[in-house]
Amino acid sequence: MSTIEMKMSAIYEAAHDVLPGKANVFKVRADDVTQAIEPVLAEVALAGGHPIGGDLGDLSVEVFVHLRSMVRTFNDSATGLDEIADDFVAVDSEAEAWLADHREYLGDPDLPSEPTAPEV
Amino acid sequence: MAFDVGGGGGGGSTSAIDRLDPLISDLIDLIGQLAGNEAVWDLLDGQDEQELSDGWTREPGHFTVPGTYGFDTPALYVAMHMSHPDWDTSEVTNADRERILQDAITEVWNDAHDSWVDSAVPTVYRTASQNVWEPDPGPIATSTTLLGTLRQWLYRQVSSDAGWVEPGTADAPDWLTNLQKHWPTTSESSESFCAFWNDVNDKCGLYLHAVSRLEVTCARIAATISDYQTNLVEVAGLARDRAREALRQWQAWKDSSGAWPTGAMEDNPDKAVFGNLSYALGVIGLFATGPAGFAAGLFSVATGTMVYIVDDKSVVSEVMQAVVSDDLHDGFLDDIKTISANMTAVLDQLHTAAPEDGSSTGSESLQAYVADVMSSHSDWSPPQVAL
């Protein structure tokens, strides 16, 4: 395998496979936070609106925001690497030929949408 | 402390209010019957205390007190004496007078009974205990389970074999090492990406701690609500049983010496005690997997919750000392207000008291912990990546 082939393979694998996969996993976990905390806050509100609900909500949002930040970073990294690789393909015939043989990497990476933030 | 998950809004299990409402209805009916008996005795006392004019006397009669706990009773009524000048001409006989009094007994009994049954008192009971019966611990328990799954996933991210390591190290995945090696020369260096990647497990360690606090707190809240709902239903049942007992004593009293029923009551040996909770049992009932599922993680819910028990607030139910309608009502109302206040006190503790449970979920209160986390927002944020 030529250096160009190894380079293209490393970048596209990260941009199309690994990083979108990680983004999706963290999105699912961020959504778990939302899915978990919203029913809790709804029920605590019925318990006289006890202030513990406010802190549970704040803590959940804090965790969610950071997990969402992970998702965004994975997505942005995937997109950035893909664009750089595509730019390289546009100017390098050997890279272009490699991509022609790896059509699964054509187009943009399939990235997850943003997780849904909890309504607190 | 049995607990039906998902019991609130309907579905297959019975919500707290569905268990409470029939007891309240029964209790109101029974208090109404007691009030009816009391009204009847006010009426009969009036017969006893009425000043008699010449030609009038008191005759023994036999009367029926209505109700499902009704009874027949002898009582004196004001009757015409045969010495009365109208004795021979009166169109109203003493038998009529006895019947008229019976009609009055029935009327005052029904009025007194209906004044309770048709009143807003059930709404008063519902409102006073709403904070206890309205929240459904089922969804909170379900959320706790989900948080447990999240906590376990975060825990796995912390371990070195999760791959959040420097490229080229023993646990680094091949693609990461390759990516660093072949990092595009047209972009910024791989340094910021690798720093981000290598930091993921550290950040997940922080989030793990936070999610653990969420999980254990939610478990404790669910157990608290569940236990107090159980207590509420139990106290309502005790109040109903006490009202029945009082009515049965009315029935027994009518044949006895004539002492007022209050004086004939005996202490109930099984005082209703509430306010102290079996948290561990509550938690066991809450989750299908039991506490062992939690103990496998970083903390034990069953152990942790024990420290949150309100300090020995065993309260003898007021309603267990009442035998007359107003006292039963007042006692039950005070009881359910106490239950509600105690539940709030436990939630206060979960919120503001340090766990002191020896777990790794922290030694500071939830309130203080959340404040710390929020003030450390930037430290908890993953590093930026520059491509």
Coordinates of C-alpha atoms in Angstrom, one line a residue:
Chain A
M1 CA 0.0 0.0 0.0
S2 CA 1.4 3.4 -1.0
T3 CA 1.8 6.2 1.4
I4 CA -1.1 8.1 -0.3
E5 CA -3.3 5.0 0.1
M6 CA -2.4 4.7 3.8
K7 CA -3.0 8.4 4.3
M8 CA -6.4 8.4 2.5
S9 CA -7.5 5.3 4.3
A10 CA -6.6 6.7 7.7
I11 CA -8.3 10.0 7.2
Y12 CA -11.5 8.7 5.5
E13 CA -11.9 5.8 8.0
A14 CA -11.8 8.3 10.8
A15 CA -14.0 10.8 9.0
H16 CA -16.7 8.3 7.8
D17 CA -16.5 5.4 10.2
V18 CA -14.9 6.0 13.6
L19 CA -15.8 9.6 14.4
P20 CA -19.5 9.4 13.3
G21 CA -19.8 6.2 15.2
K22 CA -18.5 7.9 18.4
A23 CA -20.7 10.9 17.8
N24 CA -23.7 8.7 17.5
V25 CA -22.9 6.8 20.7
F26 CA -22.5 10.1 22.7
K27 CA -25.7 11.4 21.1
V28 CA -27.6 8.4 22.3
R29 CA -26.1 8.9 25.8
A30 CA -26.9 12.6 25.8
D31 CA -30.5 11.8 24.8
D32 CA -30.5 9.3 27.7
V33 CA -30.0 12.2 30.1
T34 CA -32.9 14.0 28.6
Q35 CA -35.1 10.9 28.6
A36 CA -34.2 10.2 32.2
I37 CA -34.5 13.6 33.8
E38 CA -37.7 15.0 32.3
P39 CA -40.1 12.4 33.9
V40 CA -38.3 12.9 37.2
L41 CA -38.7 16.6 37.1
A42 CA -42.3 16.3 36.1
E43 CA -43.0 14.0 39.1
V44 CA -41.0 16.1 41.6
A45 CA -43.0 19.1 40.5
L46 CA -46.1 17.3 41.6
A47 CA -44.4 16.7 45.0
G48 CA -45.0 20.4 45.9
G49 CA -42.4 21.6 43.4
H50 CA -39.7 20.7 45.8
P51 CA -36.4 22.6 45.0
I52 CA -34.5 19.4 44.7
G53 CA -36.0 19.3 41.2
G54 CA -34.2 22.5 40.3
D55 CA -30.8 21.1 41.2
L56 CA -31.5 17.8 39.5
G57 CA -32.4 19.7 36.4
D58 CA -29.3 21.9 36.6
L59 CA -27.0 18.9 37.0
S60 CA -28.6 17.1 34.2
V61 CA -28.3 20.0 31.8
E62 CA -24.7 20.3 32.8
V63 CA -24.0 16.7 31.9
F64 CA -26.1 17.0 28.7
V65 CA -24.3 20.1 27.5
H66 CA -20.9 18.4 27.8
L67 CA -22.0 15.2 26.1
R68 CA -23.5 17.3 23.4
S69 CA -20.2 19.1 23.1
M70 CA -18.5 15.8 22.6
V71 CA -21.0 15.0 19.8
R72 CA -20.3 18.3 18.1
T73 CA -16.6 17.8 18.4
F74 CA -16.7 14.3 16.8
N75 CA -19.0 15.6 14.1
D76 CA -16.9 18.7 13.4
S77 CA -13.7 16.6 13.3
A78 CA -15.3 14.1 10.9
T79 CA -16.5 16.9 8.7
G80 CA -13.2 18.7 8.8
L81 CA -11.1 15.7 8.0
D82 CA -13.5 14.7 5.2
E83 CA -13.3 18.2 3.6
I84 CA -9.5 18.2 3.8
A85 CA -9.3 14.7 2.2
D86 CA -11.8 15.7 -0.5
D87 CA -9.7 18.8 -1.2
F88 CA -6.6 16.6 -1.5
V89 CA -8.5 14.2 -3.9
A90 CA -9.3 17.2 -6.1
V91 CA -5.6 18.0 -6.6
D92 CA -3.9 14.6 -6.4
S93 CA -4.6 11.9 -9.1
E94 CA -3.3 9.1 -6.9
A95 CA -5.7 10.1 -4.2
E96 CA -8.5 10.5 -6.7
A97 CA -7.9 7.0 -8.0
W98 CA -7.9 5.6 -4.4
L99 CA -11.2 7.2 -3.7
A100 CA -12.7 5.8 -6.9
D101 CA -11.9 2.4 -5.6
H102 CA -13.5 3.3 -2.2
R103 CA -16.8 4.7 -3.2
E104 CA -18.2 4.2 0.4
Y105 CA -16.2 7.4 1.3
L106 CA -17.8 9.5 -1.4
G107 CA -20.0 12.3 -0.2
D108 CA -20.2 13.6 3.3
P109 CA -19.9 11.5 6.5
D110 CA -23.2 10.3 7.8
L111 CA -23.4 12.2 11.0
P112 CA -25.9 12.0 13.8
S113 CA -28.2 15.0 14.6
E114 CA -27.8 17.0 17.7
P115 CA -29.2 15.3 20.9
T116 CA -32.4 16.8 22.3
A117 CA -31.8 19.0 25.2
P118 CA -33.8 18.5 28.4
E119 CA -36.6 20.9 29.1
V120 CA -36.0 21.9 32.6
Chain B
M1 CA -43.5 -1.5 51.4
A2 CA -44.8 -2.9 48.2
F3 CA -44.6 -0.6 45.2
D4 CA -46.2 -0.7 41.9
V5 CA -44.0 0.8 39.2
G6 CA -45.9 3.1 36.9
G7 CA -48.9 3.4 39.2
G8 CA -49.7 7.1 38.6
G9 CA -51.6 7.9 35.5
G10 CA -53.5 4.6 35.0
G11 CA -52.3 1.6 33.2
G12 CA -52.0 -1.8 34.8
S13 CA -51.2 -0.8 38.4
T14 CA -53.1 1.1 41.0
S15 CA -52.1 4.7 41.7
A16 CA -52.0 6.1 45.2
I17 CA -55.1 8.2 44.6
D18 CA -56.9 5.2 43.3
R19 CA -56.1 3.4 46.5
L20 CA -56.8 6.5 48.7
D21 CA -60.1 7.7 47.2
P22 CA -62.3 4.7 48.2
L23 CA -60.9 4.9 51.7
I24 CA -61.7 8.6 51.9
S25 CA -65.2 7.9 50.6
D26 CA -65.7 5.2 53.3
L27 CA -64.3 7.5 56.0
I28 CA -66.5 10.4 55.1
D29 CA -69.6 8.1 55.1
L30 CA -68.6 6.7 58.5
I31 CA -67.9 10.1 60.0
G32 CA -71.2 11.2 58.6
Q33 CA -72.9 8.3 60.4
L34 CA -71.2 9.2 63.6
A35 CA -72.3 12.8 63.1
G36 CA -75.8 11.4 62.5
N37 CA -75.7 9.5 65.8
E38 CA -74.5 12.6 67.6
A39 CA -77.3 14.7 66.1
V40 CA -79.8 12.1 67.2
W41 CA -78.5 12.2 70.7
D42 CA -78.6 16.0 70.8
L43 CA -82.3 15.6 69.8
L44 CA -83.0 13.0 72.5
D45 CA -81.1 15.0 75.1
G46 CA -83.4 17.9 74.2
Q47 CA -86.3 15.6 75.0
D48 CA -84.7 14.9 78.4
E49 CA -84.0 18.5 79.2
Q50 CA -87.3 19.9 78.1
E51 CA -89.3 21.4 81.0
L52 CA -92.6 19.7 81.4
S53 CA -95.8 21.6 81.8
D54 CA -98.6 20.3 83.9
G55 CA -100.2 17.3 82.1
W56 CA -97.1 16.3 80.3
T57 CA -94.7 13.5 81.1
R58 CA -91.9 11.4 79.7
E59 CA -92.7 8.0 78.4
P60 CA -90.2 5.3 77.3
G61 CA -90.2 4.7 73.6
H62 CA -88.3 2.6 71.2
F63 CA -86.5 4.2 68.3
T64 CA -84.3 3.2 65.4
V65 CA -81.1 5.1 64.6
P66 CA -80.5 4.8 60.8
G67 CA -77.3 3.9 59.0
T68 CA -75.4 0.8 58.1
Y69 CA -74.3 0.7 61.7
G70 CA -77.7 1.7 62.9
F71 CA -79.4 0.3 66.0
D72 CA -82.6 0.3 68.0
T73 CA -82.6 2.1 71.3
P74 CA -84.9 2.9 74.1
A75 CA -85.3 6.6 74.9
L76 CA -87.8 8.9 76.7
Y77 CA -90.0 11.2 74.8
V78 CA -92.4 13.9 75.9
A79 CA -95.9 12.5 76.1
M80 CA -99.3 13.6 77.3
H81 CA -100.2 12.4 80.7
M82 CA -103.7 11.1 81.2
S83 CA -104.3 13.8 83.7
H84 CA -104.0 16.4 80.9
P85 CA -107.4 18.1 80.3
D86 CA -107.2 17.3 76.6
W87 CA -106.4 13.6 77.1
D88 CA -109.7 12.4 76.0
T89 CA -110.1 14.8 73.0
S90 CA -106.6 15.1 71.6
E91 CA -106.4 13.9 68.0
V92 CA -102.6 13.3 68.5
T93 CA -101.9 10.2 70.5
N94 CA -98.7 9.4 72.3
A95 CA -98.1 6.8 69.7
D96 CA -98.2 9.5 67.2
R97 CA -95.8 11.5 69.3
E98 CA -93.4 8.6 69.4
R99 CA -93.6 8.2 65.7
I100 CA -93.1 12.0 65.1
L101 CA -89.9 11.8 67.2
Q102 CA -88.8 8.8 65.2
D103 CA -89.3 10.8 62.0
A104 CA -87.3 13.6 63.5
I105 CA -84.5 11.2 64.5
T106 CA -84.4 9.9 60.9
E107 CA -84.4 13.5 59.5
V108 CA -81.6 14.9 61.8
W109 CA -79.5 11.8 61.2
N110 CA -79.8 12.1 57.5
D111 CA -79.1 15.8 57.6
A112 CA -76.0 15.3 59.7
H113 CA -74.8 12.4 57.6
D114 CA -75.4 14.2 54.3
S115 CA -73.7 17.3 55.5
W116 CA -70.5 15.3 55.5
V117 CA -71.0 13.1 52.5
D118 CA -72.1 16.0 50.3
S119 CA -69.4 18.3 51.6
A120 CA -66.1 19.5 50.3
V121 CA -64.2 17.5 52.9
P122 CA -63.0 14.8 50.5
T123 CA -61.5 17.7 48.5
V124 CA -59.9 19.0 51.6
Y125 CA -58.3 15.6 52.3
R126 CA -57.1 15.3 48.7
T127 CA -55.7 18.8 48.7
A128 CA -53.9 18.4 52.1
S129 CA -52.2 15.2 50.8
Q130 CA -51.8 16.1 47.2
N131 CA -48.0 16.4 47.4
V132 CA -47.9 12.9 48.5
W133 CA -50.3 11.0 46.3
E134 CA -49.9 13.0 43.1
P135 CA -46.3 12.3 42.1
D136 CA -45.9 8.8 40.6
P137 CA -42.7 7.1 41.7
G138 CA -42.9 4.7 38.8
P139 CA -41.5 7.0 36.1
I140 CA -38.8 8.1 38.6
A141 CA -37.8 4.5 39.1
T142 CA -37.7 3.9 35.3
S143 CA -35.5 7.0 34.9
T144 CA -33.3 5.7 37.7
T145 CA -32.7 2.5 35.8
L146 CA -31.9 4.5 32.6
L147 CA -29.4 6.6 34.6
G148 CA -27.9 3.4 35.9
T149 CA -27.3 2.2 32.3
L150 CA -25.7 5.6 31.5
R151 CA -23.6 5.4 34.6
Q152 CA -22.4 2.0 33.6
W153 CA -21.5 3.1 30.1
L154 CA -19.6 6.1 31.5
Y155 CA -17.8 3.8 33.9
R156 CA -16.6 1.7 30.9
Q157 CA -15.3 4.8 29.2
V158 CA -13.0 5.5 32.1
S159 CA -11.1 2.3 31.8
S160 CA -7.9 2.4 29.6
D161 CA -9.1 -0.3 27.3
A162 CA -11.9 2.0 26.1
G163 CA -9.3 3.5 23.8
W164 CA -9.3 7.1 25.0
V165 CA -5.5 7.2 25.0
E166 CA -2.6 8.8 23.2
P167 CA -1.9 7.5 19.7
G168 CA 0.8 4.9 19.5
T169 CA 0.4 3.7 23.1
A170 CA -0.4 0.1 23.9
D171 CA -4.2 0.6 24.3
A172 CA -4.5 3.0 21.3
P173 CA -6.6 1.7 18.4
D174 CA -4.8 1.3 15.1
W175 CA -6.9 3.8 13.3
L176 CA -6.0 6.5 15.8
T177 CA -2.3 5.8 15.5
N178 CA -2.6 5.8 11.7
L179 CA -4.6 9.0 11.7
Q180 CA -2.0 10.8 13.7
K181 CA 0.7 9.4 11.5
H182 CA -1.1 10.5 8.3
W183 CA -2.7 13.7 9.7
P184 CA -3.4 16.0 6.8
T185 CA -0.6 18.5 6.3
T186 CA -3.0 21.1 5.1
S187 CA -4.8 21.3 8.5
E188 CA -3.7 22.3 12.0
S189 CA -1.6 19.8 13.8
S190 CA -3.1 16.6 15.2
E191 CA -2.2 17.8 18.6
S192 CA -5.6 19.4 19.6
F193 CA -7.5 16.4 18.3
C194 CA -5.3 13.9 20.2
A195 CA -5.6 16.1 23.3
F196 CA -9.4 16.0 23.0
W197 CA -9.4 12.3 22.3
N198 CA -7.1 11.5 25.2
D199 CA -9.2 13.7 27.5
V200 CA -12.5 11.9 26.9
N201 CA -12.1 9.4 29.6
D202 CA -11.1 12.1 32.1
K203 CA -14.2 14.0 31.3
C204 CA -16.3 10.9 31.4
G205 CA -15.0 10.3 34.9
L206 CA -16.5 13.7 35.9
Y207 CA -19.8 12.9 34.2
L208 CA -19.8 9.5 35.8
H209 CA -19.8 11.2 39.2
A210 CA -22.6 13.5 38.2
V211 CA -24.7 10.8 36.8
S212 CA -24.2 8.7 39.9
R213 CA -25.5 11.5 42.0
L214 CA -28.5 11.8 39.7
E215 CA -29.1 8.1 39.8
V216 CA -28.9 7.7 43.6
T217 CA -30.9 10.8 44.3
C218 CA -33.6 9.7 41.9
A219 CA -33.7 6.3 43.5
R220 CA -34.1 7.9 46.9
I221 CA -36.8 10.2 45.8
A222 CA -38.8 7.4 44.2
A223 CA -38.4 5.3 47.4
T224 CA -39.4 8.3 49.6
I225 CA -42.6 9.0 47.6
S226 CA -43.5 5.4 47.4
D227 CA -43.1 4.9 51.2
Y228 CA -45.1 8.0 52.1
Q229 CA -47.8 7.0 49.7
T230 CA -48.0 3.7 51.4
N231 CA -48.1 5.4 54.8
L232 CA -50.9 7.7 53.5
V233 CA -53.0 4.9 52.4
E234 CA -52.4 3.0 55.6
V235 CA -53.4 5.9 57.8
A236 CA -56.5 6.4 55.7
G237 CA -57.4 2.8 56.3
L238 CA -56.7 3.1 60.0
A239 CA -59.0 6.2 60.2
R240 CA -61.7 4.3 58.4
D241 CA -61.3 1.3 60.8
R242 CA -61.4 3.7 63.7
A243 CA -64.6 5.2 62.5
R244 CA -66.1 1.8 62.1
E245 CA -65.0 0.8 65.6
A246 CA -66.6 4.0 67.0
L247 CA -69.9 3.2 65.3
R248 CA -69.8 -0.4 66.6
Q249 CA -69.3 1.0 70.1
W250 CA -72.4 3.1 69.6
Q251 CA -74.2 -0.1 68.7
A252 CA -72.8 -1.9 71.8
W253 CA -73.4 1.1 74.1
K254 CA -77.2 1.2 73.4
D255 CA -77.6 -2.0 75.4
S256 CA -75.2 -1.1 78.2
S257 CA -75.1 1.2 81.1
G258 CA -75.7 4.3 79.1
A259 CA -72.2 5.7 79.5
W260 CA -71.2 8.0 76.6
P261 CA -69.3 6.0 74.0
T262 CA -66.2 8.1 74.4
G263 CA -65.8 6.8 77.9
A264 CA -66.2 3.3 76.8
M265 CA -63.4 3.4 74.2
E266 CA -60.3 1.4 74.9
D267 CA -56.9 2.3 73.7
N268 CA -56.1 0.6 70.5
P269 CA -53.0 -1.5 71.1
D270 CA -51.9 -1.0 67.5
K271 CA -51.1 2.6 67.5
A272 CA -50.7 3.9 64.0
V273 CA -47.1 5.0 63.6
F274 CA -45.8 6.7 60.6
G275 CA -43.0 8.9 59.6
N276 CA -40.3 6.4 59.9
L277 CA -39.6 4.6 56.7
S278 CA -38.2 1.3 55.6
Y279 CA -36.0 2.7 52.8
A280 CA -34.1 -0.4 52.1
L281 CA -37.3 -2.4 51.7
G282 CA -38.7 0.4 49.6
V283 CA -35.8 0.3 47.2
I284 CA -36.0 -3.4 47.0
G285 CA -39.6 -3.1 46.0
L286 CA -38.9 -0.4 43.5
F287 CA -36.5 -2.0 41.2
A288 CA -36.8 -5.4 39.6
T289 CA -33.1 -6.0 40.0
G290 CA -33.0 -5.1 43.6
P291 CA -30.2 -3.2 45.4
A292 CA -27.6 -5.7 44.2
G293 CA -27.8 -4.1 40.8
F294 CA -26.8 -0.8 42.3
A295 CA -24.2 -2.3 44.6
A296 CA -22.4 -3.6 41.6
G297 CA -21.6 0.0 40.6
L298 CA -19.9 2.7 42.6
F299 CA -22.4 2.9 45.4
S300 CA -25.2 1.1 47.1
V301 CA -28.6 2.7 47.1
A302 CA -29.8 0.4 49.9
T303 CA -27.0 1.4 52.2
G304 CA -27.0 5.0 51.2
T305 CA -30.7 5.7 51.8
M306 CA -30.6 4.5 55.3
V307 CA -29.0 7.6 56.5
Y308 CA -31.8 9.7 55.2
I309 CA -34.4 8.4 57.6
V310 CA -36.0 11.3 59.5
D311 CA -34.8 11.2 63.0
D312 CA -37.1 9.0 64.9
K313 CA -40.2 10.9 64.0
S314 CA -42.6 8.3 65.1
V315 CA -45.9 10.0 65.4
V316 CA -48.9 8.4 67.0
S317 CA -51.7 9.0 64.6
E318 CA -54.1 11.5 66.0
V319 CA -57.1 9.9 64.4
M320 CA -56.5 6.8 66.5
Q321 CA -57.5 8.7 69.6
A322 CA -60.7 10.1 68.2
V323 CA -64.2 8.8 68.6
V324 CA -66.5 11.6 67.7
S325 CA -67.0 12.8 64.1
D326 CA -65.3 16.2 64.4
D327 CA -62.3 14.7 66.2
L328 CA -61.9 12.0 63.6
H329 CA -62.0 14.5 60.9
D330 CA -59.5 16.9 62.6
G331 CA -57.3 14.0 63.5
F332 CA -57.2 12.5 60.1
L333 CA -56.6 15.9 58.5
D334 CA -53.7 16.6 60.9
D335 CA -52.3 13.1 60.2
I336 CA -52.2 13.6 56.4
K337 CA -50.7 17.1 56.8
T338 CA -48.0 15.5 59.0
I339 CA -47.3 12.8 56.4
S340 CA -47.0 15.5 53.7
A341 CA -44.7 17.6 55.9
N342 CA -42.5 14.6 56.7
M343 CA -42.1 13.7 53.1
T344 CA -41.0 17.2 52.3
A345 CA -38.6 17.0 55.2
V346 CA -37.0 13.9 53.7
L347 CA -36.8 15.5 50.3
D348 CA -35.1 18.5 52.1
Q349 CA -32.5 16.1 53.5
L350 CA -31.9 14.5 50.1
H351 CA -31.4 18.0 48.8
T352 CA -29.3 19.8 51.4
A353 CA -27.8 17.1 53.7
A354 CA -24.5 15.4 53.0
P355 CA -25.0 11.7 52.2
E356 CA -22.4 10.5 54.7
D357 CA -23.0 7.0 53.3
G358 CA -19.4 6.2 52.6
S359 CA -20.1 5.9 48.9
S360 CA -18.1 7.6 46.1
T361 CA -21.0 9.8 45.2
G362 CA -19.5 12.5 47.3
S363 CA -19.6 13.8 50.8
E364 CA -21.3 17.1 50.1
S365 CA -25.0 17.7 49.7
L366 CA -26.6 17.5 46.3
Q367 CA -27.2 21.3 46.5
A368 CA -23.5 22.0 47.2
Y369 CA -22.3 19.5 44.6
V370 CA -24.5 21.0 41.9
A371 CA -23.2 24.5 42.7
D372 CA -19.6 23.2 42.5
V373 CA -20.3 21.5 39.1
M374 CA -21.8 24.6 37.6
S375 CA -19.0 26.8 38.8
S376 CA -16.6 24.3 37.2
H377 CA -18.3 24.4 33.8
S378 CA -15.2 25.2 31.8
D379 CA -13.2 22.5 33.5
W380 CA -15.9 20.0 32.6
S381 CA -16.0 21.0 29.0
P382 CA -14.0 18.9 26.5
P383 CA -11.1 20.7 24.8
Q384 CA -11.6 22.4 21.5
V385 CA -10.2 20.7 18.3
A386 CA -8.6 22.9 15.7
L387 CA -8.5 21.4 12.2

